[in-house]
Short mmCIF file of C-alpha atoms in Angstrom, two decimals:
data_model
loop_
_atom_site.label_atom_id
_atom_site.label_comp_id
_atom_site.label_asym_id
_atom_site.label_seq_id
_atom_site.Cartn_x
_atom_site.Cartn_y
_atom_site.Cartn_z
CA MET A 1 57.34 -5.10 99.09
CA LYS A 2 57.17 -1.35 99.60
CA GLN A 3 60.17 0.82 100.32
CA PRO A 4 60.54 2.08 103.91
CA THR A 5 58.63 5.26 104.65
CA HIS A 6 60.56 8.35 103.61
CA ILE A 7 59.99 11.66 105.41
CA SER A 8 60.62 15.17 104.12
CA TRP A 9 60.47 18.22 106.40
CA ASP A 10 58.69 21.33 105.12
CA GLN A 11 58.54 24.00 107.82
CA SER A 12 55.89 26.14 106.11
CA MET A 13 53.50 23.19 105.63
CA ILE A 14 53.98 21.97 109.21
CA GLU A 15 53.27 25.44 110.58
CA LYS A 16 50.21 25.80 108.34
CA TYR A 17 48.61 22.51 109.43
CA ASN A 18 49.79 22.32 113.05
CA TYR A 19 46.33 22.33 114.65
CA SER A 20 44.65 19.93 117.06
CA GLY A 21 43.46 16.51 115.99
CA PRO A 22 42.79 12.94 117.16
CA ARG A 23 45.47 10.24 117.30
CA TYR A 24 43.08 7.70 115.73
CA THR A 25 43.78 4.77 117.98
CA SER A 26 40.10 4.18 117.22
CA TYR A 27 37.42 5.44 114.87
CA PRO A 28 35.05 6.73 116.09
CA THR A 29 37.29 8.21 118.79
CA ALA A 30 36.61 7.82 122.52
CA LEU A 31 34.76 11.17 122.45
CA GLU A 32 31.85 9.32 120.85
CA PHE A 33 31.62 6.72 123.64
CA ASP A 34 28.29 6.93 125.41
CA GLU A 35 26.76 5.57 128.62
CA SER A 36 23.71 4.29 126.72
CA PHE A 37 25.97 1.42 125.56
CA THR A 38 25.07 -1.59 127.74
CA GLU A 39 26.41 -4.96 128.79
CA SER A 40 23.92 -6.64 126.45
CA ASP A 41 25.37 -4.59 123.55
CA LEU A 42 28.82 -5.89 124.47
CA LEU A 43 27.65 -9.50 124.83
CA SER A 44 25.93 -9.25 121.45
CA ALA A 45 29.16 -7.93 119.85
CA ILE A 46 31.15 -10.81 121.37
CA ALA A 47 28.58 -13.37 120.15
CA ASN A 48 28.61 -11.92 116.62
CA SER A 49 32.37 -11.43 116.33
CA LYS A 50 34.18 -13.74 113.95
CA GLY A 51 37.43 -13.28 115.88
CA GLU A 52 39.64 -16.21 116.79
CA HIS A 53 42.65 -14.39 118.22
CA LEU A 54 42.48 -12.18 121.28
CA SER A 55 44.66 -9.30 122.44
CA LEU A 56 44.56 -8.58 126.19
CA TYR A 57 45.24 -5.16 127.68
CA VAL A 58 45.70 -4.99 131.47
CA HIS A 59 45.71 -1.56 133.12
CA VAL A 60 47.77 -1.23 136.31
CA PRO A 61 47.02 2.28 137.62
CA PHE A 62 49.61 2.61 140.40
CA CYS A 63 52.71 4.82 140.40
CA ALA A 64 55.16 5.31 143.27
CA LYS A 65 55.84 8.93 142.24
CA LEU A 66 53.96 11.61 140.33
CA CYS A 67 55.49 12.65 136.98
CA TYR A 68 54.29 16.21 136.47
CA TYR A 69 53.73 15.90 132.70
CA CYS A 70 51.49 12.82 132.98
CA GLY A 71 47.91 12.75 131.71
CA CYS A 72 47.40 8.99 132.24
CA ASN A 73 44.85 7.36 134.52
CA LYS A 74 46.92 6.69 137.64
CA ILE A 75 46.97 6.43 141.44
CA VAL A 76 50.11 7.69 143.17
CA THR A 77 50.88 5.62 146.26
CA ARG A 78 53.68 3.84 148.10
CA HIS A 79 51.30 1.25 149.59
CA GLN A 80 51.87 -2.13 147.99
CA HIS A 81 48.75 -3.61 149.64
CA LYS A 82 46.62 -1.42 147.37
CA ALA A 83 47.89 -3.50 144.45
CA ASP A 84 46.87 -6.69 146.29
CA GLN A 85 43.35 -5.32 146.62
CA TYR A 86 43.34 -4.31 142.94
CA ILE A 87 44.42 -7.81 141.85
CA GLU A 88 41.51 -9.27 143.88
CA TYR A 89 39.07 -7.19 141.84
CA LEU A 90 40.89 -7.91 138.60
CA ALA A 91 40.56 -11.61 139.40
CA LYS A 92 36.77 -11.21 139.66
CA GLU A 93 36.68 -9.36 136.33
CA ILE A 94 38.86 -12.02 134.68
CA VAL A 95 36.60 -14.83 135.95
CA THR A 96 33.52 -12.98 134.60
CA ARG A 97 34.98 -12.10 131.20
CA ALA A 98 37.18 -15.10 130.32
CA PRO A 99 34.33 -17.62 129.67
CA LEU A 100 33.02 -15.30 126.93
CA PHE A 101 36.32 -15.80 125.07
CA LYS A 102 36.88 -19.53 125.57
CA HIS A 103 37.11 -20.15 121.81
CA TYR A 104 39.83 -17.52 121.40
CA LYS A 105 43.60 -17.92 121.46
CA VAL A 106 45.47 -15.07 123.22
CA THR A 107 48.25 -14.06 120.83
CA GLN A 108 48.99 -10.62 122.25
CA MET A 109 49.05 -9.07 125.71
CA HIS A 110 50.13 -5.65 126.91
CA TRP A 111 50.27 -4.25 130.46
CA GLY A 112 50.12 -0.47 130.69
CA GLY A 113 49.50 2.11 133.36
CA GLY A 114 50.28 3.80 135.58
CA THR A 115 53.32 1.67 136.20
CA PRO A 116 52.88 -2.10 135.74
CA THR A 117 56.25 -2.71 137.39
CA PHE A 118 54.87 -1.03 140.54
CA LEU A 119 53.69 -4.61 141.20
CA SER A 120 56.11 -6.78 143.13
CA PRO A 121 57.57 -9.88 141.43
CA GLU A 122 55.10 -12.03 143.44
CA GLN A 123 52.13 -9.88 142.34
CA ILE A 124 53.22 -10.01 138.68
CA LEU A 125 53.51 -13.79 138.75
CA ARG A 126 50.18 -14.10 140.56
CA LEU A 127 48.39 -11.96 137.98
CA THR A 128 49.93 -13.73 134.98
CA SER A 129 49.02 -17.10 136.53
CA LEU A 130 45.43 -15.88 136.93
CA LEU A 131 45.29 -14.82 133.28
CA LYS A 132 46.83 -18.03 131.99
CA ALA A 133 44.49 -20.17 134.11
CA ASN A 134 41.44 -18.44 132.60
CA PHE A 135 42.44 -17.65 129.01
CA ASP A 136 43.94 -19.90 126.33
CA PHE A 137 47.39 -18.41 125.62
CA ALA A 138 49.26 -19.25 122.42
CA ASP A 139 52.74 -20.72 122.90
CA GLU A 140 54.12 -17.84 120.85
CA GLY A 141 52.80 -14.31 120.81
CA GLU A 142 53.61 -10.69 121.51
CA PHE A 143 53.56 -10.19 125.27
CA SER A 144 54.74 -6.74 126.37
CA ILE A 145 54.88 -4.63 129.52
CA GLU A 146 55.71 -1.00 130.32
CA VAL A 147 58.68 -0.62 132.68
CA ASP A 148 59.65 2.31 134.91
CA PRO A 149 63.45 2.08 135.32
CA ARG A 150 63.50 4.08 138.57
CA GLU A 151 61.86 1.70 141.01
CA ILE A 152 63.07 -1.79 140.05
CA GLU A 153 66.08 -4.08 140.26
CA LEU A 154 67.66 -5.70 137.19
CA SER A 155 66.27 -8.99 138.52
CA MET A 156 62.78 -7.72 137.56
CA LEU A 157 63.66 -8.87 134.02
CA ASP A 158 63.98 -12.44 135.33
CA THR A 159 60.47 -12.16 136.79
CA LEU A 160 59.07 -10.75 133.53
CA LYS A 161 60.71 -13.53 131.53
CA GLU A 162 59.29 -16.14 133.93
CA ALA A 163 55.84 -14.53 133.61
CA GLY A 164 56.02 -14.96 129.83
CA PHE A 165 56.74 -11.41 128.69
CA ASN A 166 58.99 -11.15 125.63
CA ARG A 167 58.92 -7.39 124.97
CA ILE A 168 59.51 -4.42 127.23
CA SER A 169 58.82 -0.71 126.87
CA ILE A 170 60.90 1.65 129.02
CA GLY A 171 59.82 5.18 129.86
CA VAL A 172 62.94 7.37 129.59
CA GLN A 173 61.40 10.69 128.41
CA ASP A 174 64.73 12.59 128.50
CA PHE A 175 68.28 11.87 129.68
CA ASN A 176 68.88 15.50 130.72
CA LYS A 177 69.02 15.89 134.52
CA GLU A 178 67.57 19.42 134.61
CA VAL A 179 64.54 18.24 132.61
CA GLN A 180 64.14 15.17 134.84
CA VAL A 181 64.13 17.30 138.01
CA ALA A 182 61.59 19.71 136.50
CA VAL A 183 59.12 16.89 135.77
CA ASN A 184 59.88 14.90 138.99
CA ARG A 185 61.31 11.93 137.13
CA GLU A 186 64.98 11.54 138.07
CA GLN A 187 66.54 8.29 136.90
CA ASP A 188 69.86 6.50 136.67
CA GLU A 189 71.19 6.60 133.14
CA GLN A 190 73.57 3.66 133.55
CA PHE A 191 70.74 1.50 134.90
CA ILE A 192 68.72 2.11 131.72
CA PHE A 193 71.68 0.95 129.60
CA ASP A 194 72.13 -2.11 131.85
CA LEU A 195 68.40 -2.88 131.63
CA ILE A 196 68.31 -2.78 127.82
CA ASN A 197 71.54 -4.75 127.49
CA LYS A 198 70.30 -7.43 129.89
CA ALA A 199 66.92 -7.63 128.11
CA LYS A 200 68.68 -8.19 124.77
CA ALA A 201 71.03 -10.79 126.29
CA MET A 202 68.05 -12.62 127.83
CA GLY A 203 66.33 -12.86 124.46
CA PHE A 204 63.55 -10.30 124.82
CA VAL A 205 62.34 -10.00 121.24
CA SER A 206 61.89 -6.25 121.24
CA THR A 207 62.82 -3.28 123.40
CA ASN A 208 60.95 0.02 123.09
CA VAL A 209 61.96 3.37 124.61
CA ASP A 210 59.55 6.28 125.12
CA LEU A 211 60.74 9.89 124.88
CA ILE A 212 58.76 13.12 125.26
CA TYR A 213 59.63 16.41 123.57
CA GLY A 214 58.29 19.79 124.69
CA LEU A 215 59.15 19.35 128.41
CA PRO A 216 60.52 22.20 130.57
CA TYR A 217 64.14 23.24 129.94
CA GLN A 218 64.43 21.15 126.78
CA THR A 219 66.27 22.87 123.94
CA PRO A 220 67.18 21.55 120.49
CA GLU A 221 70.76 21.16 121.78
CA THR A 222 69.89 19.22 124.96
CA PHE A 223 67.42 16.93 123.20
CA ALA A 224 70.02 16.21 120.51
CA GLN A 225 72.23 14.85 123.30
CA THR A 226 69.37 12.59 124.43
CA ILE A 227 68.86 11.34 120.87
CA ASN A 228 72.58 10.59 120.53
CA LYS A 229 72.44 8.52 123.74
CA ILE A 230 69.38 6.71 122.36
CA LEU A 231 71.39 5.72 119.27
CA GLU A 232 74.01 4.32 121.62
CA LEU A 233 71.27 2.46 123.54
CA SER A 234 69.96 1.11 120.23
CA PRO A 235 66.38 0.07 121.15
CA ASP A 236 64.37 -1.88 118.56
CA ARG A 237 61.52 0.61 118.68
CA LEU A 238 61.20 4.20 119.76
CA SER A 239 58.23 6.44 120.54
CA VAL A 240 58.80 10.19 120.62
CA PHE A 241 55.67 11.85 122.00
CA ASN A 242 54.68 15.50 121.91
CA TYR A 243 54.03 16.94 125.38
CA ALA A 244 50.63 18.65 125.42
CA HIS A 245 50.53 21.23 128.24
CA LEU A 246 46.92 21.14 129.46
CA PRO A 247 47.07 22.21 133.15
CA ALA A 248 43.33 22.90 133.24
CA ARG A 249 42.70 19.20 132.54
CA PHE A 250 45.62 17.57 134.34
CA ALA A 251 46.32 18.92 137.84
CA ALA A 252 49.90 17.58 137.98
CA GLN A 253 50.83 19.76 135.00
CA ARG A 254 50.18 22.86 137.10
CA LYS A 255 53.54 22.14 138.73
CA ILE A 256 55.19 22.87 135.36
CA LYS A 257 55.80 26.57 134.70
CA GLU A 258 54.79 27.57 131.20
CA ASP A 259 57.75 29.98 130.98
CA ASN A 260 60.14 27.02 131.23
CA LEU A 261 58.67 25.17 128.23
CA PRO A 262 60.43 25.29 124.86
CA THR A 263 58.88 27.65 122.33
CA PRO A 264 56.75 26.23 119.47
CA GLN A 265 59.69 26.96 117.15
CA GLN A 266 62.10 25.06 119.42
CA LYS A 267 59.70 22.11 119.55
CA LEU A 268 59.65 21.94 115.76
CA GLU A 269 63.46 22.10 115.67
CA ILE A 270 63.63 19.26 118.22
CA LEU A 271 61.24 17.13 116.17
CA GLN A 272 63.02 17.85 112.89
CA TYR A 273 66.40 16.90 114.35
CA THR A 274 64.92 13.77 115.94
CA ILE A 275 63.31 12.53 112.72
CA GLU A 276 66.32 13.31 110.53
CA THR A 277 68.79 11.77 112.98
CA LEU A 278 66.82 8.59 113.66
CA THR A 279 65.98 7.91 110.00
CA GLY A 280 69.57 8.80 109.06
CA ALA A 281 70.73 6.16 111.56
CA GLY A 282 68.56 3.53 109.88
CA TYR A 283 65.32 3.65 111.88
CA GLN A 284 62.13 3.38 109.82
CA TYR A 285 59.53 6.10 110.42
CA ILE A 286 56.36 4.10 111.14
CA GLY A 287 54.04 7.06 111.58
CA MET A 288 53.25 9.93 113.93
CA ASP A 289 55.64 9.39 116.88
CA HIS A 290 56.90 5.88 116.15
CA PHE A 291 60.17 4.53 114.78
CA ALA A 292 61.47 0.97 114.43
CA LYS A 293 64.59 -0.76 113.20
CA PRO A 294 64.10 -2.16 109.67
CA ASP A 295 64.19 -5.78 110.91
CA ASP A 296 61.57 -5.14 113.64
CA GLU A 297 58.17 -6.74 113.06
CA LEU A 298 56.40 -3.34 112.92
CA ALA A 299 58.70 -2.11 110.17
CA LYS A 300 58.48 -5.35 108.19
CA LEU A 301 54.68 -5.42 108.35
CA GLN A 302 54.45 -1.80 107.23
CA ARG A 303 56.63 -2.57 104.19
CA GLU A 304 54.40 -5.57 103.44
CA GLY A 305 51.22 -3.45 103.73
CA ARG A 306 50.02 -5.45 106.75
CA LEU A 307 50.44 -3.05 109.68
CA HIS A 308 47.49 -2.45 112.02
CA ARG A 309 46.47 0.06 114.66
CA ASN A 310 44.39 -0.11 117.85
CA PHE A 311 44.24 1.48 121.33
CA GLN A 312 47.80 0.34 121.96
CA GLY A 313 48.98 2.27 118.88
CA TYR A 314 50.62 0.59 115.90
CA THR A 315 50.40 -3.17 116.26
CA THR A 316 51.53 -6.34 114.52
CA GLN A 317 48.25 -8.16 115.15
CA PRO A 318 45.85 -8.55 112.25
CA GLU A 319 42.16 -7.76 112.84
CA CYS A 320 41.79 -9.28 116.28
CA ASP A 321 39.49 -8.55 119.18
CA LEU A 322 40.99 -6.62 122.09
CA LEU A 323 39.77 -7.12 125.65
CA GLY A 324 40.67 -4.45 128.19
CA LEU A 325 40.85 -5.47 131.86
CA GLY A 326 41.17 -3.14 134.82
CA VAL A 327 40.15 0.40 135.61
CA SER A 328 39.61 2.71 132.56
CA SER A 329 40.67 0.02 130.06
CA ILE A 330 39.07 -0.07 126.60
CA SER A 331 37.98 -3.10 124.60
CA GLN A 332 37.50 -3.32 120.83
CA ILE A 333 35.33 -6.30 119.96
CA GLY A 334 33.62 -6.94 116.64
CA ASP A 335 31.64 -3.84 115.80
CA CYS A 336 31.91 -2.09 119.16
CA TYR A 337 34.17 -0.32 121.66
CA ALA A 338 33.61 -0.60 125.42
CA GLN A 339 35.32 1.21 128.29
CA ASN A 340 35.53 0.28 131.97
CA GLN A 341 34.86 2.70 134.81
CA LYS A 342 37.73 5.20 134.82
CA ASP A 343 37.97 5.82 138.59
CA ILE A 344 39.04 3.15 141.04
CA HIS A 345 36.12 3.20 143.52
CA PRO A 346 33.35 3.06 140.89
CA TYR A 347 35.39 0.27 139.26
CA TYR A 348 35.49 -1.71 142.53
CA GLU A 349 31.78 -1.10 143.17
CA ALA A 350 30.82 -2.26 139.68
CA ILE A 351 32.96 -5.42 139.92
CA GLU A 352 31.45 -6.18 143.34
CA ALA A 353 27.91 -5.75 142.03
CA THR A 354 28.14 -7.38 138.58
CA GLY A 355 31.57 -8.96 138.07
CA HIS A 356 32.34 -6.45 135.32
CA ALA A 357 32.93 -2.69 135.19
CA LEU A 358 31.46 -1.54 131.87
CA TRP A 359 30.97 2.23 131.91
CA LYS A 360 30.32 3.33 128.35
CA GLY A 361 30.96 2.41 124.74
CA CYS A 362 30.02 2.77 121.13
CA LYS A 363 28.43 0.44 118.57
CA LEU A 364 29.72 1.09 115.06
CA ASN A 365 27.26 1.62 112.25
CA ARG A 366 28.02 0.79 108.61
CA ASP A 367 29.40 4.28 107.91
CA ASP A 368 31.71 4.04 110.96
CA GLU A 369 33.11 0.72 109.73
CA ILE A 370 33.76 2.11 106.24
CA ARG A 371 35.49 5.23 107.56
CA ARG A 372 37.48 3.23 110.12
CA ALA A 373 38.89 1.05 107.31
CA VAL A 374 39.91 4.11 105.26
CA ILE A 375 41.50 5.98 108.19
CA LYS A 376 43.38 2.87 109.33
CA GLN A 377 44.74 2.25 105.84
CA LEU A 378 46.01 5.83 105.54
CA ILE A 379 47.46 6.08 109.05
CA CYS A 380 49.31 2.75 108.77
CA HIS A 381 50.46 2.86 105.15
CA PHE A 382 50.17 6.46 103.83
CA GLU A 383 48.45 5.19 100.68
CA LEU A 384 45.07 3.89 99.62
CA ASP A 385 43.88 2.05 96.51
CA MET A 386 40.28 3.14 95.85
CA ALA A 387 39.50 0.08 93.73
CA LYS A 388 40.67 -2.27 96.51
CA MET A 389 38.65 -0.34 99.07
CA GLU A 390 35.55 -0.54 96.85
CA GLN A 391 35.97 -4.30 96.63
CA GLN A 392 36.55 -4.63 100.38
CA LEU A 393 33.76 -2.30 101.49
CA GLY A 394 31.15 -2.64 98.72
CA ILE A 395 31.00 1.08 97.93
CA GLN A 396 31.68 3.43 95.03
CA PHE A 397 34.59 5.37 96.57
CA ASP A 398 34.39 8.71 94.70
CA GLU A 399 30.66 8.89 95.24
CA TYR A 400 30.67 7.77 98.89
CA PHE A 401 33.50 10.11 99.85
CA ALA A 402 32.63 13.03 97.56
CA GLU A 403 32.53 15.54 100.43
CA ASP A 404 35.67 14.10 102.03
CA LEU A 405 37.64 14.31 98.79
CA LYS A 406 36.70 18.01 98.54
CA LEU A 407 38.19 18.52 102.03
CA LEU A 408 41.31 16.68 100.89
CA GLN A 409 41.80 19.18 98.04
CA THR A 410 43.75 21.66 100.19
CA PHE A 411 46.32 18.89 100.91
CA ILE A 412 46.45 18.06 97.19
CA ASP A 413 47.00 21.75 96.33
CA ASP A 414 49.87 21.84 98.82
CA LYS A 415 51.39 18.66 97.32
CA LEU A 416 50.95 16.76 100.57
CA VAL A 417 48.66 14.24 98.89
CA THR A 418 48.37 13.05 95.29
CA ILE A 419 45.53 11.16 93.61
CA GLU A 420 46.54 9.32 90.45
CA ASP A 421 45.05 6.20 88.86
CA ARG A 422 42.49 6.16 91.69
CA LYS A 423 45.22 5.83 94.28
CA ILE A 424 45.64 8.25 97.20
CA GLU A 425 49.31 8.69 98.09
CA VAL A 426 50.58 10.78 101.02
CA SER A 427 53.81 12.59 100.12
CA PRO A 428 56.99 12.39 102.25
CA THR A 429 56.08 15.82 103.71
CA GLY A 430 52.42 14.90 104.20
CA ARG A 431 53.32 11.86 106.29
CA LEU A 432 54.11 14.08 109.26
CA LEU A 433 50.58 15.49 108.96
CA ILE A 434 48.74 12.18 108.55
CA ARG A 435 46.36 12.96 111.44
CA ASN A 436 45.17 16.10 109.63
CA ILE A 437 44.70 14.16 106.40
CA CYS A 438 42.65 11.50 108.21
CA ILE A 439 40.43 14.25 109.68
CA CYS A 440 39.06 14.77 106.15
CA PHE A 441 37.37 11.36 106.45
CA ASP A 442 36.16 11.86 110.05
CA VAL A 443 32.48 12.77 109.96
CA TYR A 444 32.29 13.36 113.74
CA PHE A 445 35.17 15.80 113.76
CA ARG A 446 33.60 17.64 110.86
CA GLU A 447 30.15 17.88 112.43
CA LYS A 448 31.19 18.79 115.95
CA ALA A 449 34.34 20.87 115.35
CA ARG A 450 35.91 19.56 118.54
CA GLN A 451 39.45 20.65 117.83
CA GLN A 452 40.06 21.95 121.35
CA GLN A 453 39.58 18.40 122.75
CA PHE A 454 42.75 17.06 121.14
CA SER A 455 46.48 17.64 121.32
CA ARG A 456 48.25 19.39 118.47
CA VAL A 457 49.43 17.04 115.75
CA ILE A 458 53.08 18.13 116.05
#
């Protein structure tokens, strides 16, 4: 078993390589999705897939309030009946899609948004009943939901438990009141503590907390106070995301004044303190923005060399097909990716007309599959055995990736990567720059030079 991932901060290297890049929740990335991908392509991928286990992703787009930093696909409303209408359409999509997966066992489910807990307890139970009536759920699995602590009662946990959820992810972002006001996300700190404590007492297997750094009025000192409260809260997992200020793309972000944002130098100080404090307190650095306690499944699988990654980020599920349901959701099945209509009315119209809402997708070719395997190995485990990859993929590694290995040379020169005995190893400093290292193996990024499409890596 490998040792937990060690991280070493090198300011000069981070500044040198802090340019834009993909997050690699898929390869090829969603930029390569295309409307020429059809329903028959998807049906063919399902028919040819050797999958037995299924992961479900359900997108719930509604939010009661607008968080100014948000770039997610969402609908801000106070009208609960809109969720009733949405569930009606979801039901039609479920009935259309489920028969295609009747030989699968659902071992993982995640509800994201938007705000899944915008749904009332009755709506949540109705939707889970619909899913369970149409799909074959395993008795044990990883069933998680994103929770907004501002708009719910503690009793919501009873509903989630009854619905079969065993993991929750809570969006906190920052405990500082001035920051919360600036991004229109004021919340009750004590309630968050009560929520996590109740979830643990009720036997929820894992609690995750999301934070964002780079928001208005954050300083290294104020964010340190948030991190210290997080240690007190003691979640099993933690995601610490970098805020990308892109007001031209996301209208809500125009409400955030650029002058109030921390400087690039302050952001780096915040991240450095966060990483050093969390790892010093025993959290394992999983990769990019993710941390987990050493006894959490994510951490254990990473040490065993069995961690995976998909559109939901780092995941415990081995190679398993992922079916996305709802507006804008993405599926990963066999050798293809498929995305639903991203706006609500085209989604409704498509469901009404065909029972499904496929918008665009991407069929992987042999080169895509080879590069996906290499990028996933590096982003999950920070190391790669060329001989094992050759055996797995049926290639001669040095020959196949000759151009890529040349691109990797700058990272080798900077001691961020080593290659010895035909093994690629990412150094403790290089692990913070894993997205940049993976770019070396990304033929689309290289050909199209689309750096401006992505957020910065740090």
